[in-house]
PDB file of C-alpha atoms in Angstrom:
ATOM      1  CA  UNK A   1     -58.121 -45.459  97.806  1.00 69.00           C
ATOM      2  CA  UNK A   2     -55.119 -43.459  98.671  1.00 89.00           C
ATOM      3  CA  UNK A   3     -54.356 -40.511 101.094  1.00 90.00           C
ATOM      4  CA  UNK A   4     -53.621 -37.224  99.935  1.00 87.00           C
ATOM      5  CA  UNK A   5     -51.687 -34.393 101.951  1.00 90.00           C
ATOM      6  CA  UNK A   6     -54.198 -31.904 102.799  1.00 92.00           C
ATOM      7  CA  UNK A   7     -52.321 -29.650 105.374  1.00 94.00           C
ATOM      8  CA  UNK A   8     -48.703 -29.144 106.523  1.00 95.00           C
ATOM      9  CA  UNK A   9     -48.224 -28.006 109.873  1.00 95.00           C
ATOM     10  CA  UNK A  10     -45.011 -25.585 110.475  1.00 94.00           C
ATOM     11  CA  UNK A  11     -44.117 -24.732 114.056  1.00 94.00           C
ATOM     12  CA  UNK A  12     -42.852 -21.288 114.357  1.00 95.00           C
ATOM     13  CA  UNK A  13     -42.361 -18.333 116.574  1.00 95.00           C
ATOM     14  CA  UNK A  14     -44.230 -15.690 114.355  1.00 96.00           C
ATOM     15  CA  UNK A  15     -46.906 -17.309 112.308  1.00 98.00           C
ATOM     16  CA  UNK A  16     -48.122 -13.817 111.110  1.00 98.00           C
ATOM     17  CA  UNK A  17     -44.758 -13.164 109.603  1.00 97.00           C
ATOM     18  CA  UNK A  18     -44.283 -16.616 107.858  1.00 97.00           C
ATOM     19  CA  UNK A  19     -47.516 -16.706 106.733  1.00 98.00           C
ATOM     20  CA  UNK A  20     -47.360 -13.325 105.065  1.00 98.00           C
ATOM     21  CA  UNK A  21     -44.008 -14.686 103.421  1.00 98.00           C
ATOM     22  CA  UNK A  22     -45.603 -17.805 102.070  1.00 98.00           C
ATOM     23  CA  UNK A  23     -48.534 -16.049 101.023  1.00 98.00           C
ATOM     24  CA  UNK A  24     -46.270 -13.814  98.683  1.00 97.00           C
ATOM     25  CA  UNK A  25     -44.033 -16.918  97.601  1.00 97.00           C
ATOM     26  CA  UNK A  26     -46.865 -19.127  96.656  1.00 96.00           C
ATOM     27  CA  UNK A  27     -49.481 -16.649  95.629  1.00 96.00           C
ATOM     28  CA  UNK A  28     -51.708 -18.149  98.419  1.00 97.00           C
ATOM     29  CA  UNK A  29     -54.027 -16.083 100.800  1.00 97.00           C
ATOM     30  CA  UNK A  30     -54.751 -16.324 104.795  1.00 98.00           C
ATOM     31  CA  UNK A  31     -57.678 -18.833 105.043  1.00 97.00           C
ATOM     32  CA  UNK A  32     -58.232 -18.729 108.733  1.00 96.00           C
ATOM     33  CA  UNK A  33     -56.479 -17.604 111.960  1.00 97.00           C
ATOM     34  CA  UNK A  34     -57.061 -19.436 115.147  1.00 96.00           C
ATOM     35  CA  UNK A  35     -57.435 -18.107 118.753  1.00 95.00           C
ATOM     36  CA  UNK A  36     -54.005 -19.965 119.731  1.00 96.00           C
ATOM     37  CA  UNK A  37     -52.265 -17.780 116.898  1.00 96.00           C
ATOM     38  CA  UNK A  38     -52.018 -20.340 114.203  1.00 98.00           C
ATOM     39  CA  UNK A  39     -52.413 -18.900 110.763  1.00 98.00           C
ATOM     40  CA  UNK A  40     -53.631 -21.190 107.946  1.00 98.00           C
ATOM     41  CA  UNK A  41     -52.900 -20.028 104.431  1.00 98.00           C
ATOM     42  CA  UNK A  42     -53.664 -21.756 101.008  1.00 97.00           C
ATOM     43  CA  UNK A  43     -54.830 -21.621  97.478  1.00 95.00           C
ATOM     44  CA  UNK A  44     -57.464 -19.036  96.566  1.00 92.00           C
ATOM     45  CA  UNK A  45     -59.938 -21.816  96.032  1.00 90.00           C
ATOM     46  CA  UNK A  46     -59.611 -22.887  99.764  1.00 85.00           C
ATOM     47  CA  UNK A  47     -58.867 -26.075 101.694  1.00 80.00           C
ATOM     48  CA  UNK A  48     -59.342 -29.389  99.729  1.00 79.00           C
ATOM     49  CA  UNK A  49     -57.774 -28.356  96.534  1.00 80.00           C
ATOM     50  CA  UNK A  50     -54.851 -29.884  94.580  1.00 84.00           C
ATOM     51  CA  UNK A  51     -52.300 -28.199  96.897  1.00 91.00           C
ATOM     52  CA  UNK A  52     -52.118 -28.614 100.745  1.00 94.00           C
ATOM     53  CA  UNK A  53     -52.815 -25.565 103.069  1.00 96.00           C
ATOM     54  CA  UNK A  54     -49.873 -24.571 105.352  1.00 97.00           C
ATOM     55  CA  UNK A  55     -50.689 -23.990 109.169  1.00 97.00           C
ATOM     56  CA  UNK A  56     -48.158 -22.126 110.770  1.00 97.00           C
ATOM     57  CA  UNK A  57     -48.623 -23.170 114.681  1.00 97.00           C
ATOM     58  CA  UNK A  58     -46.885 -20.853 117.217  1.00 97.00           C
ATOM     59  CA  UNK A  59     -44.198 -22.258 119.402  1.00 95.00           C
ATOM     60  CA  UNK A  60     -41.532 -20.979 121.618  1.00 93.00           C
ATOM     61  CA  UNK A  61     -39.193 -23.422 120.613  1.00 89.00           C
ATOM     62  CA  UNK A  62     -36.422 -22.210 118.460  1.00 84.00           C
ATOM     63  CA  UNK A  63     -35.513 -24.109 115.203  1.00 82.00           C
ATOM     64  CA  UNK A  64     -32.441 -26.287 115.752  1.00 82.00           C
ATOM     65  CA  UNK A  65     -30.496 -28.078 112.920  1.00 78.00           C
ATOM     66  CA  UNK A  66     -32.005 -28.571 109.676  1.00 78.00           C
ATOM     67  CA  UNK A  67     -35.269 -29.569 108.787  1.00 77.00           C
ATOM     68  CA  UNK A  68     -35.966 -33.227 107.951  1.00 80.00           C
ATOM     69  CA  UNK A  69     -38.709 -31.909 105.277  1.00 86.00           C
ATOM     70  CA  UNK A  70     -38.245 -29.067 103.327  1.00 89.00           C
ATOM     71  CA  UNK A  71     -40.352 -27.509 100.400  1.00 92.00           C
ATOM     72  CA  UNK A  72     -39.075 -27.460  96.923  1.00 95.00           C
ATOM     73  CA  UNK A  73     -40.604 -24.579  94.773  1.00 96.00           C
ATOM     74  CA  UNK A  74     -40.747 -23.799  91.099  1.00 96.00           C
ATOM     75  CA  UNK A  75     -41.289 -20.518  89.506  1.00 95.00           C
ATOM     76  CA  UNK A  76     -44.401 -20.470  87.302  1.00 93.00           C
ATOM     77  CA  UNK A  77     -44.065 -17.062  85.393  1.00 93.00           C
ATOM     78  CA  UNK A  78     -40.419 -16.065  85.137  1.00 94.00           C
ATOM     79  CA  UNK A  79     -37.200 -17.898  85.041  1.00 95.00           C
ATOM     80  CA  UNK A  80     -34.982 -19.132  87.984  1.00 96.00           C
ATOM     81  CA  UNK A  81     -32.925 -16.311  88.191  1.00 96.00           C
ATOM     82  CA  UNK A  82     -35.760 -13.692  88.186  1.00 97.00           C
ATOM     83  CA  UNK A  83     -37.535 -15.584  90.730  1.00 97.00           C
ATOM     84  CA  UNK A  84     -34.349 -15.891  92.831  1.00 97.00           C
ATOM     85  CA  UNK A  85     -34.227 -12.101  92.872  1.00 98.00           C
ATOM     86  CA  UNK A  86     -38.047 -12.040  93.903  1.00 97.00           C
ATOM     87  CA  UNK A  87     -37.575 -14.362  96.686  1.00 98.00           C
ATOM     88  CA  UNK A  88     -34.578 -12.639  98.120  1.00 98.00           C
ATOM     89  CA  UNK A  89     -36.583  -9.364  97.954  1.00 98.00           C
ATOM     90  CA  UNK A  90     -39.320 -11.065  99.924  1.00 97.00           C
ATOM     91  CA  UNK A  91     -36.983 -11.773 102.852  1.00 97.00           C
ATOM     92  CA  UNK A  92     -35.481 -15.217 101.717  1.00 98.00           C
ATOM     93  CA  UNK A  93     -31.733 -15.687 102.415  1.00 97.00           C
ATOM     94  CA  UNK A  94     -29.257 -18.048 100.786  1.00 97.00           C
ATOM     95  CA  UNK A  95     -28.586 -21.133 102.986  1.00 95.00           C
ATOM     96  CA  UNK A  96     -25.394 -23.363 102.867  1.00 91.00           C
ATOM     97  CA  UNK A  97     -26.395 -27.003 103.479  1.00 89.00           C
ATOM     98  CA  UNK A  98     -23.375 -28.425 102.023  1.00 88.00           C
ATOM     99  CA  UNK A  99     -24.116 -27.857  98.255  1.00 90.00           C
ATOM    100  CA  UNK A 100     -21.034 -27.706  95.693  1.00 91.00           C
ATOM    101  CA  UNK A 101     -22.260 -24.572  93.710  1.00 87.00           C
ATOM    102  CA  UNK A 102     -22.848 -26.833  90.834  1.00 91.00           C
ATOM    103  CA  UNK A 103     -26.497 -27.836  91.605  1.00 94.00           C
ATOM    104  CA  UNK A 104     -29.235 -26.511  89.351  1.00 94.00           C
ATOM    105  CA  UNK A 105     -31.302 -25.327  92.696  1.00 95.00           C
ATOM    106  CA  UNK A 106     -30.778 -22.709  94.885  1.00 96.00           C
ATOM    107  CA  UNK A 107     -30.938 -23.425  98.516  1.00 96.00           C
ATOM    108  CA  UNK A 108     -32.841 -20.626 100.708  1.00 97.00           C
ATOM    109  CA  UNK A 109     -34.216 -20.135 104.010  1.00 96.00           C
ATOM    110  CA  UNK A 110     -37.448 -18.492 105.012  1.00 96.00           C
ATOM    111  CA  UNK A 111     -37.500 -15.668 107.494  1.00 96.00           C
ATOM    112  CA  UNK A 112     -37.247 -18.176 110.466  1.00 94.00           C
ATOM    113  CA  UNK A 113     -34.341 -20.094 108.989  1.00 93.00           C
ATOM    114  CA  UNK A 114     -36.713 -22.942 107.444  1.00 94.00           C
ATOM    115  CA  UNK A 115     -34.652 -24.262 104.298  1.00 94.00           C
ATOM    116  CA  UNK A 116     -36.529 -24.314 100.990  1.00 96.00           C
ATOM    117  CA  UNK A 117     -35.080 -25.052  97.464  1.00 96.00           C
ATOM    118  CA  UNK A 118     -36.013 -23.021  94.341  1.00 97.00           C
ATOM    119  CA  UNK A 119     -35.767 -25.565  91.571  1.00 96.00           C
ATOM    120  CA  UNK A 120     -34.745 -24.704  87.914  1.00 92.00           C
ATOM    121  CA  UNK A 121     -37.861 -25.907  85.885  1.00 84.00           C
ATOM    122  CA  UNK A 122     -40.720 -23.614  85.351  1.00 83.00           C
ATOM    123  CA  UNK A 123     -44.163 -24.952  86.154  1.00 82.00           C
ATOM    124  CA  UNK A 124     -47.456 -23.886  84.290  1.00 74.00           C
TER     125      UNK A 124
END
């Protein structure tokens, strides 16, 4: 028997803001809000499905440097250019992590500066 990732914990300064952003990006919903201000989001079917939930945990520590882990996302119902436009309208920003400009992906940052990549392939 192997393990499966069920939750990813993301420390952040504004859990509600990041939860709202990532709910829009991933078509997730808020599953739970804890007394300490943590917000859990996930697929509409809830915890335990094929996709892990994301827990935005409050911290007062600022983000410093690049993340050791980042998300790669793929559009599901549009091409990469249209999805890039949508993500930028949601509040994502282009990020420079040393790419050459020839990559088939776009490096972006969420509203708190966490890097993620928009890949070219469309997933169904």
